[in-house]
Tab-separated table of C-alpha atoms in Angstrom:
chain	number	residue	atom	x	y	z
A	597	MET	CA	11.814	51.416	-16.573
A	598	LYS	CA	10.455	48.495	-18.568
A	599	GLN	CA	11.862	45.227	-17.407
A	600	THR	CA	12.886	42.529	-19.956
A	601	CYS	CA	14.290	39.066	-19.654
A	602	GLN	CA	17.933	39.276	-20.784
A	603	VAL	CA	20.020	36.165	-21.288
A	604	PHE	CA	23.662	36.141	-22.443
A	605	MET	CA	23.985	33.772	-25.386
A	606	LYS	CA	26.800	33.498	-27.939
A	607	GLY	CA	28.310	36.790	-27.080
A	608	LYS	CA	25.165	38.895	-27.099
A	609	TYR	CA	22.166	39.556	-24.911
A	610	MET	CA	18.849	38.116	-26.060
A	611	GLU	CA	15.711	39.869	-24.883
A	612	ASN	CA	12.140	38.887	-24.582
A	613	LEU	CA	10.575	40.508	-27.539
A	614	GLN	CA	7.015	39.292	-27.209
A	615	LYS	CA	4.494	42.138	-27.110
A	616	ARG	CA	2.219	42.758	-24.086
A	617	LYS	CA	-1.227	41.972	-25.352
A	618	PHE	CA	-3.169	40.321	-22.455
A	619	GLY	CA	-5.143	42.544	-20.025
A	620	LEU	CA	-6.711	41.708	-16.650
A	621	LEU	CA	-9.776	40.184	-18.168
A	622	THR	CA	-7.815	37.791	-20.399
A	623	THR	CA	-5.461	36.830	-17.557
A	624	THR	CA	-8.389	36.065	-15.256
A	625	ALA	CA	-10.138	34.261	-18.113
A	626	MET	CA	-6.999	32.166	-18.650
A	627	ILE	CA	-7.039	30.973	-15.039
A	628	VAL	CA	-10.788	30.466	-14.854
A	629	GLY	CA	-10.842	29.097	-18.411
A	630	ILE	CA	-8.138	26.493	-17.840
A	631	VAL	CA	-9.221	25.404	-14.378
A	632	ILE	CA	-12.907	25.197	-15.105
A	633	GLY	CA	-13.166	22.743	-17.889
A	634	SER	CA	-13.140	18.988	-18.011
A	635	GLY	CA	-12.412	18.206	-14.294
A	636	ILE	CA	-15.637	19.391	-12.832
A	637	PHE	CA	-17.662	17.357	-15.351
A	638	PHE	CA	-15.782	13.989	-15.357
A	639	LYS	CA	-14.277	13.996	-11.812
A	640	THR	CA	-17.487	14.686	-9.825
A	641	ASP	CA	-18.319	10.952	-9.699
A	642	ASN	CA	-14.662	10.139	-8.692
A	643	VAL	CA	-14.890	12.477	-5.752
A	644	LEU	CA	-18.278	10.937	-4.602
A	645	ALA	CA	-16.903	7.401	-4.940
A	646	ALA	CA	-13.874	8.299	-2.864
A	647	VAL	CA	-16.064	9.573	-0.010
A	648	ASP	CA	-18.590	6.755	-0.332
A	649	GLY	CA	-21.256	9.023	-1.768
A	650	SER	CA	-21.159	11.560	1.079
A	651	VAL	CA	-22.041	15.066	-0.413
A	652	PHE	CA	-21.011	16.758	2.830
A	653	LEU	CA	-17.510	15.182	2.814
A	654	GLY	CA	-17.322	15.931	-0.934
A	655	VAL	CA	-18.003	19.644	-0.212
A	656	LEU	CA	-15.341	19.614	2.503
A	657	ALA	CA	-12.812	18.143	0.075
A	658	TRP	CA	-13.672	20.788	-2.572
A	659	ILE	CA	-13.078	23.452	0.040
A	660	LEU	CA	-9.775	21.913	1.130
A	661	GLY	CA	-8.662	21.675	-2.439
A	662	GLY	CA	-9.786	25.242	-3.092
A	663	ILE	CA	-7.655	26.467	-0.233
A	664	GLY	CA	-4.585	25.238	-2.060
A	665	ILE	CA	-5.113	27.421	-5.146
A	666	ILE	CA	-6.669	30.435	-3.320
A	667	PHE	CA	-3.677	30.883	-0.947
A	668	GLY	CA	-1.279	29.431	-3.597
A	669	GLY	CA	-2.371	32.257	-5.933
A	670	LEU	CA	-1.946	34.858	-3.136
A	671	THR	CA	1.503	33.546	-2.382
A	672	ILE	CA	2.622	33.422	-6.030
A	673	ALA	CA	1.350	37.015	-6.275
A	674	VAL	CA	4.128	38.084	-3.863
A	675	LEU	CA	6.692	37.029	-6.458
A	676	ALA	CA	4.622	38.135	-9.521
A	677	LYS	CA	4.663	41.775	-8.093
A	678	ARG	CA	8.472	41.678	-8.138
A	679	ASP	CA	9.171	39.986	-11.486
A	680	GLU	CA	7.658	39.855	-14.918
A	681	ASN	CA	10.242	37.842	-16.814
A	682	VAL	CA	9.648	34.986	-19.203
A	683	GLY	CA	9.065	31.608	-17.632
A	684	GLY	CA	6.330	31.855	-14.954
A	685	LEU	CA	7.022	29.057	-12.369
A	686	ILE	CA	10.571	28.721	-13.798
A	687	THR	CA	11.229	32.299	-12.805
A	688	TYR	CA	9.606	31.850	-9.358
A	689	CYS	CA	11.689	28.737	-8.647
A	690	GLU	CA	14.752	30.725	-9.609
A	691	MET	CA	13.757	33.593	-7.412
A	692	THR	CA	13.324	31.307	-4.337
A	693	TRP	CA	15.771	28.459	-4.683
A	694	GLY	CA	18.078	29.121	-7.641
A	695	LYS	CA	18.557	28.247	-11.319
A	696	THR	CA	18.772	24.486	-10.924
A	697	LEU	CA	15.270	24.192	-9.424
A	698	GLY	CA	13.951	26.644	-11.988
A	699	TYR	CA	15.318	24.472	-14.799
A	700	LEU	CA	13.891	21.284	-13.360
A	701	ALA	CA	10.466	22.910	-12.923
A	702	GLY	CA	10.525	23.984	-16.525
A	703	TRP	CA	11.778	20.697	-17.795
A	704	PHE	CA	9.108	18.697	-15.830
A	705	GLN	CA	6.354	20.954	-17.010
A	706	THR	CA	7.562	20.774	-20.592
A	707	MET	CA	7.893	16.997	-20.757
A	708	PHE	CA	5.306	15.749	-18.352
A	709	TYR	CA	2.862	18.165	-16.878
A	710	TYR	CA	1.529	20.191	-19.827
A	711	PRO	CA	1.500	17.521	-22.509
A	712	ALA	CA	-0.304	14.972	-20.276
A	713	LEU	CA	-2.977	17.488	-19.520
A	714	VAL	CA	-3.326	18.621	-23.121
A	715	ALA	CA	-3.785	14.991	-24.199
A	716	VAL	CA	-6.358	14.157	-21.566
A	717	VAL	CA	-8.382	17.337	-21.727
A	718	SER	CA	-8.542	17.276	-25.490
A	719	TRP	CA	-9.763	13.674	-25.355
A	720	VAL	CA	-12.506	14.691	-22.891
A	721	ALA	CA	-13.566	17.445	-25.412
A	722	ALA	CA	-13.672	14.873	-28.190
A	723	MET	CA	-15.850	12.594	-25.931
A	724	TYR	CA	-18.417	15.304	-25.440
A	725	LEU	CA	-18.345	16.333	-29.150
A	726	SER	CA	-19.011	12.688	-30.109
A	727	GLU	CA	-21.932	12.647	-27.761
A	728	LEU	CA	-23.232	15.920	-29.132
A	729	PHE	CA	-23.202	14.641	-32.727
A	730	GLY	CA	-24.255	11.069	-31.966
A	731	TRP	CA	-21.002	9.438	-32.900
A	732	THR	CA	-21.086	6.960	-30.019
A	733	ALA	CA	-22.379	3.774	-31.643
A	734	GLU	CA	-19.927	0.895	-31.530
A	735	GLY	CA	-18.313	-0.110	-34.873
A	736	THR	CA	-18.927	3.287	-36.451
A	737	PHE	CA	-16.600	6.030	-37.671
A	738	PHE	CA	-18.200	9.490	-37.224
A	739	GLY	CA	-21.606	7.750	-36.924
A	740	VAL	CA	-21.234	5.627	-40.119
A	741	ALA	CA	-20.806	1.866	-39.878
A	742	PHE	CA	-17.839	0.356	-41.641
A	743	SER	CA	-16.593	-3.228	-41.534
A	744	TRP	CA	-12.983	-2.107	-40.930
A	745	VAL	CA	-13.797	-0.072	-37.834
A	746	PRO	CA	-12.499	-1.766	-34.676
A	747	ALA	CA	-15.085	-2.623	-32.008
A	748	TRP	CA	-13.796	-0.181	-29.408
A	749	GLY	CA	-16.593	1.193	-27.275
A	750	TYR	CA	-17.328	4.778	-26.571
A	751	PRO	CA	-15.597	6.907	-25.312
A	752	PHE	CA	-12.502	4.958	-26.381
A	753	SER	CA	-13.528	4.331	-30.004
A	754	LEU	CA	-11.693	5.313	-33.165
A	755	THR	CA	-13.859	8.367	-33.612
A	756	GLU	CA	-12.914	9.849	-30.176
A	757	TRP	CA	-9.258	9.402	-30.895
A	758	VAL	CA	-9.369	10.933	-34.340
A	759	VAL	CA	-11.351	13.889	-33.034
A	760	THR	CA	-8.852	14.314	-30.180
A	761	LEU	CA	-6.011	14.462	-32.687
A	762	LEU	CA	-7.870	17.022	-34.756
A	763	ILE	CA	-8.571	19.174	-31.746
A	764	ILE	CA	-4.932	19.248	-30.656
A	765	VAL	CA	-3.736	20.009	-34.165
A	766	PHE	CA	-6.255	22.826	-34.581
A	767	LEU	CA	-5.530	24.426	-31.282
A	768	PHE	CA	-1.775	24.365	-31.750
A	769	VAL	CA	-2.094	25.932	-35.206
A	770	PHE	CA	-4.613	28.438	-33.761
A	771	ASN	CA	-2.174	29.503	-31.054
A	772	MET	CA	0.767	29.629	-33.365
A	773	PHE	CA	-0.768	31.857	-36.051
A	774	SER	CA	-3.257	33.923	-34.126
A	775	THR	CA	-2.234	34.425	-30.503
A	776	LYS	CA	-4.612	37.359	-30.020
A	777	SER	CA	-7.566	35.380	-31.253
A	778	ALA	CA	-6.512	32.460	-28.989
A	779	GLY	CA	-6.651	34.930	-26.094
A	780	LYS	CA	-10.060	36.220	-27.134
A	781	PHE	CA	-11.407	32.677	-27.489
A	782	GLN	CA	-10.173	32.097	-23.904
A	783	SER	CA	-12.288	34.985	-22.675
A	784	PHE	CA	-15.281	33.810	-24.675
A	785	ALA	CA	-14.953	30.273	-23.419
A	786	MET	CA	-14.755	31.452	-19.793
A	787	ILE	CA	-18.020	33.390	-20.133
A	788	VAL	CA	-19.706	30.396	-21.717
A	789	LYS	CA	-18.493	27.847	-19.126
A	790	VAL	CA	-19.169	30.090	-16.068
A	791	SER	CA	-22.661	30.805	-17.439
A	792	ALA	CA	-23.395	27.164	-18.041
A	793	LEU	CA	-22.143	26.059	-14.631
A	794	PHE	CA	-24.094	28.883	-13.006
A	795	VAL	CA	-27.283	27.797	-14.719
A	796	LEU	CA	-26.847	24.137	-13.858
A	797	ALA	CA	-25.915	25.021	-10.207
A	798	PHE	CA	-28.882	27.352	-9.929
A	799	VAL	CA	-31.358	24.828	-11.329
A	800	GLY	CA	-29.970	22.103	-9.039
A	801	LEU	CA	-30.007	24.144	-5.923
A	802	VAL	CA	-33.453	25.641	-6.519
A	803	PHE	CA	-35.361	22.621	-8.012
A	804	GLY	CA	-33.409	19.872	-6.315
A	805	ASN	CA	-33.169	18.905	-2.617
A	806	PRO	CA	-29.738	20.105	-1.408
A	807	VAL	CA	-30.736	19.763	2.251
A	808	GLU	CA	-31.641	16.139	1.916
A	809	VAL	CA	-28.278	15.074	0.367
A	810	ILE	CA	-26.053	16.972	2.779
A	811	HIS	CA	-25.593	14.910	5.968
A	812	PHE	CA	-23.527	16.848	8.533
A	813	ALA	CA	-23.156	13.682	10.607
A	814	ASP	CA	-20.794	12.390	7.913
A	815	ALA	CA	-18.106	14.704	9.333
A	816	GLY	CA	-17.161	11.806	11.676
A	817	LEU	CA	-16.407	9.510	8.698
A	818	ILE	CA	-13.329	11.353	7.482
A	819	GLY	CA	-10.622	8.765	6.565
A	820	GLY	CA	-8.337	7.625	3.788
A	821	GLY	CA	-11.145	7.905	1.234
A	822	PHE	CA	-11.542	11.606	2.034
A	823	PHE	CA	-7.860	12.315	1.251
A	824	ALA	CA	-8.064	10.043	-1.876
A	825	ALA	CA	-10.878	12.406	-3.114
A	826	LEU	CA	-8.263	15.205	-3.159
A	827	VAL	CA	-6.517	13.621	-6.181
A	828	PRO	CA	-9.361	14.093	-8.679
A	829	ILE	CA	-10.043	17.448	-6.988
A	830	ALA	CA	-6.423	18.457	-7.601
A	831	PHE	CA	-6.968	17.612	-11.264
A	832	ALA	CA	-10.160	19.731	-11.336
A	833	PHE	CA	-8.430	22.629	-9.740
A	834	ASP	CA	-5.263	22.176	-11.682
A	835	GLY	CA	-4.117	24.573	-14.394
A	836	TRP	CA	-4.012	27.928	-12.474
A	837	GLN	CA	-0.188	27.743	-12.499
A	838	VAL	CA	-0.327	28.354	-16.309
A	839	ALA	CA	-1.126	32.088	-15.963
A	840	PRO	CA	2.389	33.102	-14.737
A	841	SER	CA	3.893	31.562	-17.930
A	842	ILE	CA	2.506	34.507	-19.880
A	843	ALA	CA	3.556	37.214	-17.387
A	844	HIS	CA	5.854	38.760	-19.912
A	845	GLU	CA	2.926	39.222	-22.270
A	846	ILE	CA	0.493	40.674	-19.728
A	847	LYS	CA	-0.096	44.426	-19.658
A	848	ASN	CA	0.988	45.930	-16.359
A	849	PRO	CA	1.729	42.344	-14.971
A	850	LYS	CA	2.797	43.550	-11.476
A	851	ARG	CA	-0.750	44.761	-10.972
A	852	ASN	CA	-2.949	42.533	-13.195
A	853	LEU	CA	-1.343	39.114	-12.506
A	854	PRO	CA	-1.677	39.290	-8.688
A	855	LEU	CA	-5.241	40.481	-9.027
A	856	ALA	CA	-6.083	37.645	-11.404
A	857	LEU	CA	-4.303	35.095	-9.131
A	858	THR	CA	-6.404	36.427	-6.217
A	859	PHE	CA	-9.943	36.616	-7.577
A	860	ALA	CA	-10.016	33.743	-10.087
A	861	PRO	CA	-9.382	30.908	-7.559
A	862	LEU	CA	-12.041	32.099	-5.207
A	863	LEU	CA	-14.603	32.321	-7.982
A	864	ILE	CA	-13.660	28.813	-9.182
A	865	MET	CA	-14.152	27.250	-5.790
A	866	LEU	CA	-17.609	28.771	-5.285
A	867	ILE	CA	-18.743	27.645	-8.746
A	868	TYR	CA	-17.387	24.123	-8.196
A	869	ILE	CA	-19.221	23.693	-4.800
A	870	ALA	CA	-22.498	25.106	-6.196
A	871	TYR	CA	-22.384	22.708	-9.117
A	872	PHE	CA	-21.363	19.712	-7.049
A	873	VAL	CA	-24.245	20.209	-4.597
A	874	GLY	CA	-26.662	21.134	-7.315
A	875	ILE	CA	-26.171	17.981	-9.483
A	876	ASN	CA	-26.355	15.722	-6.461
A	877	ALA	CA	-29.536	17.477	-5.298
A	878	VAL	CA	-31.188	16.580	-8.528
A	879	LEU	CA	-29.838	13.137	-9.465
A	880	SER	CA	-28.761	11.714	-5.966
A	881	PRO	CA	-25.184	10.723	-5.211
A	882	SER	CA	-25.752	7.135	-6.215
A	883	GLN	CA	-27.074	8.083	-9.626
A	884	VAL	CA	-24.215	10.491	-10.216
A	885	MET	CA	-21.697	7.670	-9.419
A	886	GLU	CA	-23.541	5.245	-11.654
A	887	LEU	CA	-23.777	7.613	-14.638
A	888	GLY	CA	-20.125	8.775	-14.341
A	889	ASN	CA	-19.141	11.221	-17.073
A	890	ASN	CA	-22.701	11.238	-18.520
A	891	ALA	CA	-24.166	12.719	-15.345
A	892	VAL	CA	-24.214	16.230	-16.710
A	893	SER	CA	-25.960	15.137	-19.891
A	894	VAL	CA	-28.760	13.337	-17.957
A	895	PHE	CA	-29.002	16.354	-15.602
A	896	ALA	CA	-29.422	18.703	-18.559
A	897	GLN	CA	-31.931	16.516	-20.387
A	898	LYS	CA	-34.047	16.060	-17.312
A	899	PHE	CA	-34.618	19.762	-16.872
A	900	PHE	CA	-34.242	21.242	-20.305
A	901	GLY	CA	-35.329	18.512	-22.730
A	902	ASN	CA	-33.508	17.480	-25.858
A	903	VAL	CA	-32.903	21.063	-27.126
A	904	GLY	CA	-31.696	22.307	-23.762
A	905	TYR	CA	-29.562	19.135	-23.400
A	906	ARG	CA	-27.781	19.906	-26.662
A	907	VAL	CA	-27.302	23.538	-25.660
A	908	VAL	CA	-25.687	22.493	-22.408
A	909	LEU	CA	-23.504	19.934	-24.286
A	910	VAL	CA	-22.311	22.714	-26.634
A	911	ALA	CA	-21.440	24.784	-23.495
A	912	VAL	CA	-19.540	21.844	-22.043
A	913	VAL	CA	-17.619	21.340	-25.286
A	914	LEU	CA	-16.631	24.999	-25.394
A	915	SER	CA	-15.713	24.747	-21.676
A	916	VAL	CA	-13.334	21.903	-22.209
A	917	LEU	CA	-11.932	23.375	-25.461
A	918	GLY	CA	-11.196	26.552	-23.468
A	919	THR	CA	-9.188	24.526	-21.039
A	920	SER	CA	-7.158	22.819	-23.730
A	921	ASN	CA	-6.675	26.099	-25.517
A	922	GLY	CA	-5.355	27.808	-22.411
A	923	LEU	CA	-2.985	24.959	-21.626
A	924	ILE	CA	-1.526	25.018	-25.148
A	925	LEU	CA	-1.317	28.894	-24.966
A	926	GLY	CA	0.904	28.624	-21.880
A	927	TYR	CA	2.694	25.429	-22.869
A	928	ILE	CA	4.286	26.598	-26.166
A	929	ARG	CA	6.133	29.338	-24.213
A	930	LEU	CA	7.901	27.007	-21.809
A	931	PRO	CA	10.713	25.626	-24.061
A	932	TYR	CA	11.060	29.246	-25.283
A	933	ALA	CA	11.650	30.377	-21.677
A	934	LEU	CA	14.287	27.630	-21.215
A	935	GLY	CA	15.864	28.497	-24.454
A	936	LEU	CA	16.233	32.118	-23.527
A	937	ARG	CA	18.119	30.966	-20.410
A	938	ASN	CA	20.333	28.717	-22.552
A	939	GLU	CA	19.141	25.752	-20.492
A	940	MET	CA	17.602	23.627	-23.282
A	941	PHE	CA	19.288	21.558	-25.939
A	942	TRP	CA	19.126	23.514	-29.188
A	943	SER	CA	18.605	26.666	-27.062
A	944	GLU	CA	19.184	29.068	-29.946
A	945	LYS	CA	16.313	27.478	-31.924
A	946	PHE	CA	13.930	27.433	-28.964
A	947	ALA	CA	14.722	31.029	-28.129
A	948	LYS	CA	14.012	32.272	-31.649
A	949	LEU	CA	10.854	34.326	-31.997
A	950	ASN	CA	8.854	34.742	-35.145
A	951	LEU	CA	8.270	38.470	-35.190
A	952	ARG	CA	5.390	38.288	-37.685
A	953	PHE	CA	3.274	36.041	-35.460
A	954	ASP	CA	4.936	36.950	-32.197
A	955	ILE	CA	5.363	33.305	-31.291
A	956	PRO	CA	8.388	30.871	-30.844
A	957	PHE	CA	7.677	28.528	-33.729
A	958	PHE	CA	10.316	25.881	-32.929
A	959	SER	CA	9.078	25.705	-29.308
A	960	ALA	CA	5.429	25.284	-30.565
A	961	VAL	CA	6.361	22.474	-32.901
A	962	PHE	CA	8.367	20.754	-30.192
A	963	THR	CA	5.539	20.935	-27.655
A	964	PHE	CA	3.134	19.527	-30.267
A	965	VAL	CA	5.365	16.462	-30.761
A	966	VAL	CA	5.581	15.882	-27.048
A	967	SER	CA	1.828	16.156	-26.732
A	968	MET	CA	1.398	13.490	-29.438
A	969	PHE	CA	3.590	11.085	-27.356
A	970	TRP	CA	1.429	11.648	-24.323
A	971	LEU	CA	-1.734	11.194	-26.386
A	972	LEU	CA	-0.277	7.822	-27.548
A	973	LEU	CA	0.310	6.949	-23.838
A	974	HIS	CA	-3.189	7.900	-22.925
A	975	PHE	CA	-4.437	5.693	-25.795
A	976	ALA	CA	-2.383	2.803	-24.440
A	977	SER	CA	-3.697	3.184	-20.882
A	978	THR	CA	-7.340	3.244	-22.000
A	979	THR	CA	-8.236	1.689	-25.413
A	980	GLY	CA	-4.956	-0.330	-25.357
A	981	SER	CA	-5.474	-1.860	-21.964
A	982	ILE	CA	-9.342	-2.396	-22.307
A	983	PHE	CA	-9.635	-3.597	-25.918
A	984	MET	CA	-6.123	-4.616	-27.121
A	985	GLY	CA	-4.711	-6.564	-24.152
A	986	TRP	CA	-1.980	-4.008	-23.283
A	987	THR	CA	-2.152	-5.022	-19.606
A	988	MET	CA	1.077	-3.287	-18.605
A	989	PHE	CA	-0.757	0.070	-18.953
A	990	SER	CA	-3.893	-1.095	-17.139
A	991	GLY	CA	-5.084	1.209	-14.432
A	992	MET	CA	-2.709	3.974	-15.326
A	993	SER	CA	-4.108	7.509	-15.502
A	994	VAL	CA	-1.676	9.767	-17.381
A	995	ASP	CA	-3.192	12.961	-15.901
A	996	GLU	CA	-2.242	11.867	-12.430
A	997	ILE	CA	1.432	11.141	-13.193
A	998	SER	CA	2.450	14.803	-13.058
A	999	ILE	CA	-0.167	16.184	-10.596
A	1000	VAL	CA	1.678	15.069	-7.392
A	1001	LEU	CA	5.179	16.356	-8.454
A	1002	ILE	CA	3.853	19.734	-9.677
A	1003	TYR	CA	2.365	20.235	-6.252
A	1004	ILE	CA	5.724	19.386	-4.723
A	1005	PHE	CA	7.339	22.135	-6.863
A	1006	MET	CA	4.575	24.469	-5.734
A	1007	ILE	CA	5.303	23.607	-2.050
A	1008	LEU	CA	8.951	24.414	-2.597
A	1009	ILE	CA	8.051	27.844	-4.003
A	1010	TYR	CA	5.742	28.543	-1.014
A	1011	PHE	CA	8.574	27.582	1.377
A	1012	GLY	CA	10.768	29.955	-0.619
A	1013	VAL	CA	8.492	32.855	-0.031
A	1014	LEU	CA	8.343	31.919	3.614
A	1015	LYS	CA	12.163	31.871	3.723
A	1016	GLN	CA	12.230	35.346	2.095
A	1017	PHE	CA	9.918	36.606	4.866
A	1018	PHE	CA	12.327	35.538	7.471
A	1019	GLN	CA	15.194	37.034	5.446
A	1020	LYS	CA	13.077	40.342	5.538
A	1021	LYS	CA	12.695	40.386	1.768
A	1022	VAL	CA	8.959	40.370	2.209
A	1023	ASP	CA	7.452	42.930	4.556
A	1024	SER	CA	3.960	41.753	5.121
A	1025	TRP	CA	3.576	38.812	7.499
A	1026	VAL	CA	0.196	38.125	5.925
A	1027	PHE	CA	1.621	37.642	2.476
A	1028	GLY	CA	5.044	36.427	3.567
A	1029	ALA	CA	4.021	33.932	6.258
A	1030	LEU	CA	0.309	33.323	6.767
A	1031	PHE	CA	-0.623	32.786	3.135
A	1032	PRO	CA	2.376	30.600	2.297
A	1033	ILE	CA	1.729	28.373	5.352
A	1034	LEU	CA	-1.957	27.974	4.338
A	1035	ALA	CA	-0.920	27.288	0.708
A	1036	ILE	CA	1.637	24.696	1.914
A	1037	LEU	CA	-1.107	22.888	3.918
A	1038	GLY	CA	-3.482	22.970	0.956
A	1039	ALA	CA	-0.939	21.598	-1.459
A	1040	ALA	CA	0.293	19.007	1.016
A	1041	THR	CA	-3.176	17.509	1.255
A	1042	ALA	CA	-3.126	17.047	-2.506
A	1043	VAL	CA	0.306	15.409	-2.336
A	1044	TYR	CA	-0.915	13.130	0.539
A	1045	GLY	CA	-4.053	12.198	-1.508
A	1046	GLY	CA	-1.765	11.390	-4.528
A	1047	PHE	CA	0.127	8.901	-2.334
A	1048	GLN	CA	-3.145	7.000	-1.724
A	1049	SER	CA	-3.221	6.010	-5.478
A	1050	PRO	CA	-2.462	2.315	-6.105
A	1051	LYS	CA	-0.114	3.434	-8.967
A	1052	VAL	CA	1.730	5.932	-6.924
A	1053	ALA	CA	4.994	3.966	-7.112
A	1054	VAL	CA	4.809	3.921	-10.960
A	1055	TYR	CA	4.063	7.604	-11.091
A	1056	LEU	CA	6.937	8.529	-8.827
A	1057	THR	CA	9.291	6.315	-10.667
A	1058	VAL	CA	8.372	7.857	-14.078
A	1059	SER	CA	8.630	11.375	-12.542
A	1060	ILE	CA	12.030	10.813	-10.898
A	1061	LEU	CA	13.460	9.142	-14.114
A	1062	GLY	CA	12.114	12.160	-16.026
A	1063	ILE	CA	13.913	14.640	-13.747
A	1064	VAL	CA	17.094	12.648	-13.925
A	1065	ALA	CA	16.874	12.645	-17.726
A	1066	GLY	CA	16.461	16.405	-17.541
A	1067	LEU	CA	19.636	16.827	-15.583
A	1068	LEU	CA	21.550	14.637	-18.135
A	1069	VAL	CA	20.424	16.634	-21.216
A	1070	LYS	CA	20.859	20.023	-19.534
A	1071	PRO	CA	23.650	21.958	-21.337
A	1072	LYS	CA	26.776	21.874	-19.298
A	1073	HIS	CA	27.497	25.564	-19.817
A	1074	SER	CA	24.148	26.756	-18.540
């Protein structure tokens, strides 16, 4: 019998009416497409800096971070096999610890997690687009000099912010009016980004000197910096949790979602490590740290010349756009899921589905507005603090605000699966005990790394206040 998400609202049952349109390839593409994107390109130097340029320790950190999503995916698969309702992590929190935690997970993702990532990742796409078209000169607007253009330097100039805004607007409209096309673009972007990273990794490993940059003696240098490296790695691996949010739109989700959650994380970790070693084997760790976000551009230009460099930049742009598209694809369904449960203010509006486009329009518009707020906050923490004297936002990284708490939610879900194993609701000790324990350890390292951030007190305060606000606005009757 086909399972639907039924919620009693205003004297009648409301069902999930969205069509099942995503197969195994699209679901896998969503995970790979969201996770592999901006993080690997603009967090590589952060990882190196945290481990004092040690490629060996960097690889260990990537492996440790990968464990979190590999076993996290396998643990989530236990719940995905039993339920295909609307909500993804909301549903899994409900299954393990009840409706209140499910609501808080949905609220936090809606107001903090997704919009922060949408803002930052779209800005990264704009940054590489500007580099591709040569819009990086100071005092110019789309490459043309104007006297009224503020002297904000690349990548924080007016051009980058306008392009970021246009990207977000386009992708929201794209996902609202053509969901199937958005899913197909996700598959296309996955193929492009995996191919590009494979080529770059292959070139680096074959033509570089990987043996010379990996020093096994560095194993004795593991310290606080090693765990601090797990924060940018957590960002680079982040996003795989989005796939369960479309479980109700996946064909045969009890088979396809667990398969996607199993194979995608393993593929991602292998690609990341190959690229990380490859780029350091060619440019050297010190040069990668010095070049920062431009390391991939210099790497490409060194081996492929100007034409090849531009081809690689196009692939990078498509890669990051695929991440942003996948985030938005999953994000617009979250308020809809809360609305179906009658747990959101204006629940009836959020739960309303446009049958022509098979999309919750009100939910989509709301998520767009919230994303704009986080884009403004990202602007304040970068351009505002650097060029406009907004010192109160100095040093803040909006993408890190939600990372730690989302991993805490994940740890609670893993403990929930472990609890169900001891309650004999999960038969297999491998899936019910071993995998959840390994997932907890992997996620706990990311949380520990997050606590090494100098702004951790600010991030936790904002997160806790956000959760309290969620409890205050939660409908009393839900």
